[in-house]
Tab-separated table of C-alpha atoms in Angstrom:
chain	number	residue	atom	x	y	z
A	1	GLU	CA	-0.002	0.011	0.032
A	2	ALA	CA	1.390	3.365	-1.024
A	3	GLY	CA	1.797	5.857	1.820
A	4	VAL	CA	0.819	9.469	2.096
A	5	ALA	CA	2.785	11.511	-0.454
A	6	GLN	CA	3.788	15.044	0.138
A	7	SER	CA	5.728	17.568	-1.903
A	8	PRO	CA	8.018	19.389	-1.866
A	9	ARG	CA	10.131	18.007	0.888
A	10	TYR	CA	11.826	21.290	1.592
A	11	LYS	CA	11.061	24.931	0.745
A	12	ILE	CA	12.865	28.136	1.546
A	13	ILE	CA	11.085	31.441	0.872
A	14	GLU	CA	11.324	34.994	1.912
A	15	LYS	CA	8.745	36.559	4.177
A	16	ARG	CA	5.732	37.964	2.422
A	17	GLN	CA	6.114	35.457	-0.376
A	18	SER	CA	3.575	32.732	-1.082
A	19	VAL	CA	4.010	28.993	-0.944
A	20	ALA	CA	1.906	25.845	-1.631
A	21	PHE	CA	2.143	22.285	-0.372
A	22	TRP	CA	0.625	19.224	-1.941
A	23	CYS	CA	-0.617	16.046	-0.351
A	24	ASN	CA	-1.860	12.782	-1.835
A	25	PRO	CA	-3.459	10.599	0.805
A	26	ILE	CA	-3.748	6.808	0.891
A	27	SER	CA	-6.288	5.639	-1.621
A	28	GLY	CA	-9.639	5.285	-0.055
A	29	HIS	CA	-8.915	7.312	3.011
A	30	ALA	CA	-11.823	9.751	3.354
A	31	THR	CA	-10.291	11.938	6.102
A	32	LEU	CA	-7.314	14.161	5.459
A	33	TYR	CA	-5.511	16.370	7.989
A	34	TRP	CA	-2.952	19.093	7.793
A	35	TYR	CA	-0.714	19.575	10.836
A	36	GLN	CA	1.873	22.231	11.535
A	37	GLN	CA	4.864	21.201	13.652
A	38	ILE	CA	7.027	23.969	14.937
A	39	LEU	CA	10.459	22.965	16.163
A	40	GLY	CA	10.319	21.640	19.763
A	41	GLN	CA	6.553	21.367	19.686
A	42	GLY	CA	4.040	18.641	18.909
A	43	PRO	CA	2.058	18.635	15.683
A	44	LYS	CA	-0.895	21.051	15.795
A	45	LEU	CA	-3.957	20.506	13.655
A	46	LEU	CA	-4.619	23.159	11.049
A	47	ILE	CA	-7.506	21.705	9.063
A	48	GLN	CA	-9.427	18.486	8.766
A	49	PHE	CA	-11.294	17.380	5.690
A	50	GLN	CA	-13.861	14.601	5.367
A	51	ASN	CA	-13.955	13.826	1.620
A	52	ASN	CA	-13.902	17.312	0.132
A	53	GLY	CA	-15.717	19.049	3.019
A	54	VAL	CA	-14.049	20.876	5.861
A	55	VAL	CA	-14.755	19.325	9.235
A	56	ASP	CA	-12.564	21.512	11.411
A	57	ASP	CA	-10.484	24.532	10.492
A	58	SER	CA	-10.704	26.404	13.866
A	59	GLN	CA	-6.909	26.494	14.208
A	60	LEU	CA	-6.195	27.655	10.644
A	61	PRO	CA	-5.000	31.250	10.382
A	62	LYS	CA	-7.463	32.135	7.699
A	63	ASP	CA	-6.080	35.539	6.939
A	64	ARG	CA	-2.996	33.875	5.357
A	65	PHE	CA	-3.598	30.155	5.165
A	66	SER	CA	-5.935	28.361	2.828
A	67	ALA	CA	-6.525	24.721	2.005
A	68	GLU	CA	-8.631	22.787	-0.391
A	69	ARG	CA	-9.376	19.212	-1.227
A	70	LEU	CA	-11.057	19.182	-4.575
A	71	LYS	CA	-12.609	15.903	-5.634
A	72	GLY	CA	-12.046	14.509	-2.185
A	73	VAL	CA	-8.620	13.128	-2.923
A	74	ASP	CA	-5.419	15.181	-2.922
A	75	SER	CA	-5.129	18.462	-1.107
A	76	THR	CA	-3.140	21.693	-1.239
A	77	LEU	CA	-2.254	23.982	1.667
A	78	LYS	CA	-1.273	27.567	0.751
A	79	ILE	CA	0.292	30.363	2.748
A	80	GLN	CA	0.103	33.887	1.410
A	81	PRO	CA	1.913	35.929	2.591
A	82	ALA	CA	4.329	33.930	4.705
A	83	LYS	CA	5.656	35.146	8.020
A	84	LEU	CA	8.868	34.149	9.831
A	85	GLU	CA	6.802	32.263	12.410
A	86	ASP	CA	5.355	30.015	9.720
A	87	SER	CA	8.719	28.195	9.611
A	88	ALA	CA	7.790	24.643	10.488
A	89	VAL	CA	7.219	21.154	9.157
A	90	TYR	CA	3.860	20.783	7.509
A	91	LEU	CA	2.529	17.263	7.915
A	92	CYS	CA	-0.330	15.666	6.030
A	93	ALA	CA	-2.123	12.659	7.351
A	94	SER	CA	-4.972	10.512	6.185
A	95	SER	CA	-7.144	8.000	8.002
A	96	PHE	CA	-10.020	5.555	7.439
A	97	TYR	CA	-11.922	4.595	10.515
A	98	PRO	CA	-11.129	2.490	12.468
A	99	ASP	CA	-7.529	2.543	11.262
A	100	GLY	CA	-5.201	5.133	12.719
A	101	TYR	CA	-3.537	7.975	11.017
A	102	THR	CA	-0.807	7.599	8.455
A	103	PHE	CA	1.459	10.590	8.113
A	104	GLY	CA	3.469	11.738	5.135
A	105	SER	CA	7.134	12.694	5.443
A	106	GLY	CA	6.220	16.347	5.678
A	107	THR	CA	7.338	19.543	4.037
A	108	ARG	CA	9.982	21.581	5.897
A	109	LEU	CA	9.317	25.281	5.364
A	110	THR	CA	11.903	27.931	6.189
A	111	VAL	CA	10.835	31.521	5.948
A	112	VAL	CA	13.805	33.977	5.869
B	1	ASP	CA	-4.244	25.443	26.586
B	2	GLN	CA	-2.098	22.322	26.365
B	3	GLN	CA	-4.500	19.397	26.690
B	4	VAL	CA	-1.773	16.778	26.318
B	5	LYS	CA	1.501	17.321	28.039
B	6	GLN	CA	4.841	15.548	27.960
B	7	ASN	CA	6.891	17.107	30.713
B	8	SER	CA	10.196	15.453	29.910
B	9	PRO	CA	11.692	16.890	26.727
B	10	SER	CA	14.460	14.243	26.754
B	11	LEU	CA	15.408	10.857	28.197
B	12	SER	CA	18.651	8.936	28.024
B	13	VAL	CA	18.670	5.204	28.660
B	14	GLN	CA	21.309	2.496	28.377
B	15	GLU	CA	20.732	-0.305	25.828
B	16	GLY	CA	18.926	-3.247	27.334
B	17	ARG	CA	17.371	-1.158	30.121
B	18	ILE	CA	13.734	-0.047	30.359
B	19	SER	CA	12.592	3.317	28.882
B	20	ILE	CA	9.516	4.940	30.419
B	21	LEU	CA	8.019	7.842	28.652
B	22	ASN	CA	5.209	9.747	30.340
B	23	CYS	CA	2.230	11.753	29.220
B	24	ASP	CA	-0.512	13.673	31.108
B	25	TYR	CA	-3.807	14.917	29.734
B	26	THR	CA	-6.483	17.323	31.023
B	27	ASN	CA	-9.637	16.327	29.082
B	28	SER	CA	-11.368	13.381	30.779
B	29	MET	CA	-13.493	12.925	27.613
B	30	PHE	CA	-10.554	11.612	25.569
B	31	ASP	CA	-11.286	7.982	24.712
B	32	TYR	CA	-8.310	6.901	22.637
B	33	PHE	CA	-4.649	7.399	23.211
B	34	LEU	CA	-1.741	6.765	20.882
B	35	TRP	CA	2.062	6.871	20.820
B	36	TYR	CA	3.904	7.934	17.683
B	37	LYS	CA	7.580	7.729	16.966
B	38	LYS	CA	9.380	10.241	14.818
B	39	TYR	CA	12.806	10.037	13.187
B	40	PRO	CA	14.423	13.180	11.700
B	41	ALA	CA	13.089	14.174	8.296
B	42	GLU	CA	10.288	11.639	8.460
B	43	GLY	CA	6.637	11.905	9.472
B	44	PRO	CA	5.476	10.379	12.742
B	45	THR	CA	4.773	6.654	12.588
B	46	PHE	CA	2.174	4.848	14.653
B	47	LEU	CA	3.607	2.760	17.539
B	48	ILE	CA	0.898	1.632	19.870
B	49	SER	CA	-2.526	2.726	21.099
B	50	ILE	CA	-4.925	2.125	23.936
B	51	SER	CA	-8.658	2.636	24.354
B	52	SER	CA	-9.993	4.365	27.432
B	53	ILE	CA	-11.770	1.120	28.450
B	54	LYS	CA	-8.452	-0.601	28.952
B	55	ASP	CA	-5.576	0.089	31.339
B	56	LYS	CA	-2.886	-1.767	29.523
B	57	ASN	CA	-1.871	-2.715	25.995
B	58	GLU	CA	1.162	-4.646	24.976
B	59	ASP	CA	2.875	-5.121	21.582
B	60	GLY	CA	6.221	-6.872	21.680
B	61	ARG	CA	8.704	-4.663	23.528
B	62	PHE	CA	6.228	-1.871	23.847
B	63	THR	CA	3.547	-1.535	26.578
B	64	VAL	CA	1.287	1.420	27.158
B	65	PHE	CA	-0.363	1.897	30.547
B	66	LEU	CA	-3.339	4.177	31.178
B	67	ASN	CA	-4.362	5.549	34.509
B	68	LYS	CA	-7.646	7.338	33.907
B	69	SER	CA	-8.106	8.646	37.443
B	70	ALA	CA	-4.728	10.321	37.259
B	71	LYS	CA	-5.169	11.283	33.572
B	72	HIS	CA	-1.760	9.774	32.909
B	73	LEU	CA	-0.366	7.316	30.453
B	74	SER	CA	3.057	5.898	29.946
B	75	LEU	CA	4.971	4.004	27.343
B	76	HIS	CA	7.408	1.381	28.448
B	77	ILE	CA	10.056	-0.048	26.089
B	78	VAL	CA	11.952	-3.040	27.341
B	79	PRO	CA	14.566	-3.893	26.451
B	80	SER	CA	15.558	-0.515	24.875
B	81	GLN	CA	17.602	-0.683	21.689
B	82	PRO	CA	19.723	1.995	19.873
B	83	GLY	CA	17.199	1.895	17.044
B	84	ASP	CA	14.581	3.153	19.501
B	85	SER	CA	16.342	6.522	19.618
B	86	ALA	CA	13.782	8.997	18.246
B	87	VAL	CA	11.176	11.565	19.350
B	88	TYR	CA	8.099	10.011	20.863
B	89	PHE	CA	4.791	11.844	20.767
B	90	CYS	CA	1.825	11.046	22.913
B	91	ALA	CA	-1.562	11.808	21.264
B	92	ALA	CA	-5.189	11.722	22.382
B	93	SER	CA	-8.473	11.754	20.502
B	94	LEU	CA	-12.181	11.905	21.156
B	95	ASN	CA	-14.443	9.609	19.174
B	96	THR	CA	-11.518	8.702	16.876
B	97	ASP	CA	-11.532	12.248	15.671
B	98	LYS	CA	-8.580	14.553	15.256
B	99	LEU	CA	-5.467	13.825	17.297
B	100	ILE	CA	-4.110	16.298	19.887
B	101	PHE	CA	-0.338	15.807	20.376
B	102	GLY	CA	2.003	16.406	23.233
B	103	THR	CA	5.253	18.244	22.764
B	104	GLY	CA	7.357	15.063	22.470
B	105	THR	CA	10.127	13.374	24.330
B	106	ARG	CA	13.518	12.767	22.650
B	107	LEU	CA	14.715	9.290	23.617
B	108	GLN	CA	18.377	8.431	23.301
B	109	VAL	CA	19.447	4.796	23.823
B	110	PHE	CA	23.179	4.503	24.254
B	111	PRO	CA	25.287	1.347	24.162
């Protein structure tokens, strides 16, 4: 079974630039999550999709972050404009009840 | 508001000995708890879980204990191996919904 695919693996941008991350979940997994992991902290949920609908985006900074999951399969997370404090690893995970989450390898974003 | 806490940022254990990683939570409604292991440059990988209706779950060298009255769970690794060196995250969920993670404990197993 193929895992959760994420790209790019690394990205360095200047503050105020925009950036987009892509995630392709495990086939058949209806639920998709984006987490932000800042160095020294645990992953924090940004947004949860069920198929192509948003279940929870209460922690998403909507003034600069956006996410979509068209067709209920792969998803993109965008930051525009980026701030220095957005430097983190962005993790995508998918799940299919009752199985647990499967995480991708993440995208490490550095904002300079 | 940190609902899941791992108060020890790091732990160093000799190979062959027991590693005990601790986790505390504040929300008594959590009904499912998990431990994830994370190597550098990789995403977290699932290690072991426990339902709130149990107090112990064992899988090979890994055992998770849950003390609901104390809102505390622990992960025991015995015997510890150098390959166990990683960051371990405790996570909790409600109704198998989104996971809330602790801040992680970096385990180092030395020869």
